Short mmCIF file of C-alpha atoms in Angstrom, two decimals:
data_model
loop_
_atom_site.label_atom_id
_atom_site.label_comp_id
_atom_site.label_asym_id
_atom_site.label_seq_id
_atom_site.Cartn_x
_atom_site.Cartn_y
_atom_site.Cartn_z
CA MET A 98 139.48 182.67 172.42
CA THR A 99 139.63 185.63 169.45
CA GLU A 100 137.57 187.18 166.83
CA GLN A 101 139.51 186.30 164.31
CA SER A 102 139.95 182.51 165.44
CA THR A 103 135.53 182.59 165.68
CA GLY A 104 135.40 184.33 162.06
CA ARG A 105 137.42 181.70 161.20
CA GLU A 106 135.55 178.74 162.67
CA THR A 107 132.27 180.45 161.10
CA GLU A 108 133.45 180.86 157.64
CA ASP A 109 135.41 176.91 157.65
CA ALA A 110 131.98 175.79 159.56
CA ALA A 111 129.63 177.63 156.98
CA GLN A 112 131.95 176.33 153.46
CA GLU A 113 131.23 172.54 156.05
CA VAL A 114 127.76 173.88 155.04
CA ASP A 115 128.51 174.64 151.43
CA ALA A 116 129.90 171.23 150.35
CA ALA A 117 128.22 168.75 152.26
CA LEU A 118 124.97 170.66 150.15
CA ARG A 119 126.16 170.52 147.17
CA GLU A 120 127.01 167.23 146.86
CA ALA A 121 124.25 166.01 148.94
CA ARG A 122 122.18 167.43 146.00
CA MET A 123 124.35 166.76 142.82
CA LEU A 124 123.69 162.79 145.04
CA LEU A 125 120.06 163.46 144.47
CA SER A 126 120.97 164.27 140.58
CA MET A 127 122.77 161.20 141.11
CA LEU A 128 120.22 159.18 141.54
CA SER A 129 117.42 160.46 139.55
CA ALA A 130 119.61 159.33 136.43
CA PRO A 131 119.47 155.91 135.64
CA ALA A 132 123.25 154.61 134.34
CA LEU A 133 125.05 156.93 137.29
CA ARG A 134 121.84 154.75 140.06
CA ALA A 135 123.39 151.89 138.58
CA GLY A 136 126.82 152.77 139.27
CA ILE A 137 126.25 154.26 142.82
CA GLY A 138 125.47 150.75 143.45
CA ALA A 139 127.49 149.31 141.54
CA ALA A 140 130.31 150.73 143.28
CA LEU A 141 129.06 150.53 146.72
CA GLN A 142 129.26 146.97 145.56
CA GLY A 143 133.06 147.61 144.82
CA GLU A 144 133.01 147.61 141.78
CA ALA A 145 134.47 150.29 139.84
CA PRO A 146 132.86 152.50 136.62
CA THR A 147 134.76 151.30 133.83
CA ASP A 148 131.87 153.95 131.52
CA PRO A 149 133.96 157.77 131.97
CA ALA A 150 130.43 158.76 131.79
CA VAL A 151 129.25 157.18 135.36
CA ALA A 152 132.72 157.42 136.61
CA GLY A 153 133.01 161.04 135.56
CA PRO A 154 130.35 162.04 137.99
CA LEU A 155 131.34 160.20 140.88
CA SER A 156 134.65 160.78 141.35
CA ARG A 157 133.12 164.91 142.74
CA LEU A 158 131.62 162.19 145.44
CA SER A 159 134.43 162.92 147.84
CA TRP A 160 133.43 160.45 150.57
CA LEU A 161 133.48 158.05 147.04
CA THR A 162 136.71 156.43 146.19
CA ALA A 163 136.49 155.09 142.62
CA ASP A 164 137.68 151.56 143.62
CA GLY A 165 133.99 152.02 146.01
CA ALA A 166 135.52 152.18 149.22
CA VAL A 167 133.62 154.79 151.68
CA ASP A 168 135.38 157.26 154.11
CA HIS A 169 133.38 156.85 156.69
CA ALA A 170 134.79 159.97 158.82
CA LEU A 171 134.06 162.15 155.76
CA LEU A 172 130.42 160.73 155.29
CA ARG A 173 129.82 161.60 158.57
CA ALA A 174 131.04 164.97 158.36
CA ARG A 175 128.82 165.48 155.46
CA VAL A 176 125.97 164.02 157.57
CA ASP A 177 126.85 166.33 160.34
CA ALA A 178 126.34 169.94 158.73
CA LEU A 179 124.13 168.79 157.37
CA GLY A 180 122.19 168.71 159.84
CA THR A 181 122.54 171.79 161.51
CA LEU A 182 120.57 172.61 158.37
CA LEU A 183 118.06 172.06 160.43
CA GLY A 184 119.31 173.18 163.95
CA ASP A 185 118.33 176.57 165.21
CA GLY A 186 121.55 177.34 164.45
CA ALA A 187 121.40 177.03 160.98
CA ILE A 188 121.56 180.54 160.69
CA LEU A 189 124.93 180.95 161.83
CA SER A 190 125.88 178.16 159.82
CA ALA A 191 125.45 179.73 156.04
CA ARG A 192 127.67 182.40 153.89
CA ARG A 193 126.99 185.77 152.98
CA LEU A 194 124.98 186.59 149.58
CA THR A 195 128.61 188.14 147.32
CA SER A 196 126.55 188.87 144.75
CA LEU A 197 122.80 188.75 143.20
CA PRO A 198 121.65 187.44 139.48
CA VAL A 199 122.67 188.26 136.83
CA THR A 200 119.13 187.94 134.97
CA GLU A 201 116.92 191.15 135.83
CA GLU A 202 114.40 188.92 136.76
CA GLU A 203 115.82 187.34 139.23
CA ARG A 204 117.59 189.97 140.85
CA ARG A 205 114.20 191.59 141.59
CA GLU A 206 112.78 188.12 143.23
CA LEU A 207 116.03 188.11 145.19
CA ALA A 208 115.80 191.10 146.28
CA GLY A 209 112.55 190.84 147.46
CA ARG A 210 113.35 188.08 149.71
CA ILE A 211 116.43 189.92 151.32
CA VAL A 212 114.44 192.23 152.35
CA ARG A 213 111.31 190.79 152.85
CA LEU A 214 113.77 188.72 155.81
CA ALA A 215 114.93 191.85 157.51
CA TRP A 216 112.35 193.58 157.56
CA GLU A 217 111.00 191.04 159.43
CA ARG A 218 113.57 190.02 161.83
CA LEU A 219 113.11 193.78 162.80
CA GLY A 220 109.79 193.40 163.84
CA SER A 221 108.42 194.74 160.54
CA PRO A 222 108.44 198.26 161.46
CA HIS A 223 106.76 200.88 159.44
CA PHE A 224 110.05 202.67 158.71
CA VAL A 225 113.14 202.24 158.85
CA THR A 226 116.86 204.34 158.32
CA GLU A 227 119.32 203.64 155.73
CA PRO A 228 122.19 202.88 158.92
CA GLU A 229 118.80 200.49 159.99
CA LEU A 230 118.49 198.37 157.37
CA THR A 231 121.99 198.20 155.66
CA ALA A 232 122.62 195.78 159.72
CA ALA A 233 119.98 194.22 158.66
CA LEU A 234 120.99 193.08 155.37
CA ALA A 235 124.47 193.31 155.67
CA MET A 236 123.51 189.60 157.70
CA VAL A 237 122.79 188.23 154.52
CA THR A 238 124.40 189.82 152.17
CA ALA A 239 128.81 191.08 151.80
CA ASP A 240 127.02 193.79 150.05
CA ALA A 241 123.75 195.63 151.78
CA ALA A 242 123.79 199.00 149.51
CA LEU A 243 123.28 196.50 146.67
CA VAL A 244 120.47 194.55 147.28
CA ARG A 245 118.92 198.11 148.58
CA ARG A 246 119.61 199.63 145.72
CA ALA A 247 117.54 196.44 144.04
CA ALA A 248 115.42 196.37 146.06
CA VAL A 249 114.09 199.64 145.58
CA ASP A 250 114.58 199.21 141.93
CA ALA A 251 112.17 196.14 141.76
CA GLY A 252 109.50 198.27 143.98
CA ALA A 253 110.11 196.01 147.07
CA LEU A 254 111.27 198.99 149.66
CA ARG A 255 110.02 202.95 149.35
CA ARG A 256 112.66 205.55 149.60
CA THR A 257 112.12 208.49 151.26
CA PRO A 258 113.15 211.78 149.49
CA ASP A 259 115.65 211.99 151.78
CA GLY A 260 117.16 209.03 151.19
CA ALA A 261 117.28 208.46 154.74
CA ARG A 262 114.39 206.37 155.47
CA TYR A 263 112.67 203.06 153.71
CA GLU A 264 109.69 201.29 154.60
CA LEU A 265 108.95 198.13 152.45
CA ALA A 266 105.85 198.57 149.37
CA ALA A 267 102.71 196.96 150.18
CA THR A 268 103.64 195.02 146.26
CA ALA A 269 106.69 193.94 147.24
CA PRO A 270 107.04 191.27 145.01
CA GLU A 271 106.54 187.54 145.83
CA PRO A 272 108.23 185.00 144.88
CA HIS A 273 107.28 182.85 142.12
CA ALA A 274 105.06 180.23 142.97
CA ASP A 275 105.57 176.47 141.87
CA PRO A 276 102.51 174.75 139.92
CA ALA A 277 100.80 172.14 141.87
#
């Protein structure tokens, strides 16, 4: 197996997990709406939805045909892809981030989360060099420099004056806790 084919297979697996996760999220969202929940039930009993407000969303479920037939092979593939997220190899199935959120608050929060994760994976050292940090960030993002700069701007990282070393700030922004 060549390095190129391994990379392609990894990307294909990541795309499958991404598609399965998006579809599962969509299905759960549909189940929270009474009309769509009823439409799913009717479709699974072979009754094609006539209301476009129901038929449209249901048509986005790739494993459910318009007449209510279930593509069992595709549904099983979706279930298997979601199962990888529960195993030890989940990190190998995730796509790398290709951008940061547009809003400053979300960008700062995400950059902080990413650098804390990278720091943890590096063994929580006091300082790391720029190449070490870049390599750790590159595991989760396609643009390590962008995340590194955003983390410095957010106060999650401190850079030495010469820019050669970084330390995790003790006051790194934490994700907002959801009120209970």
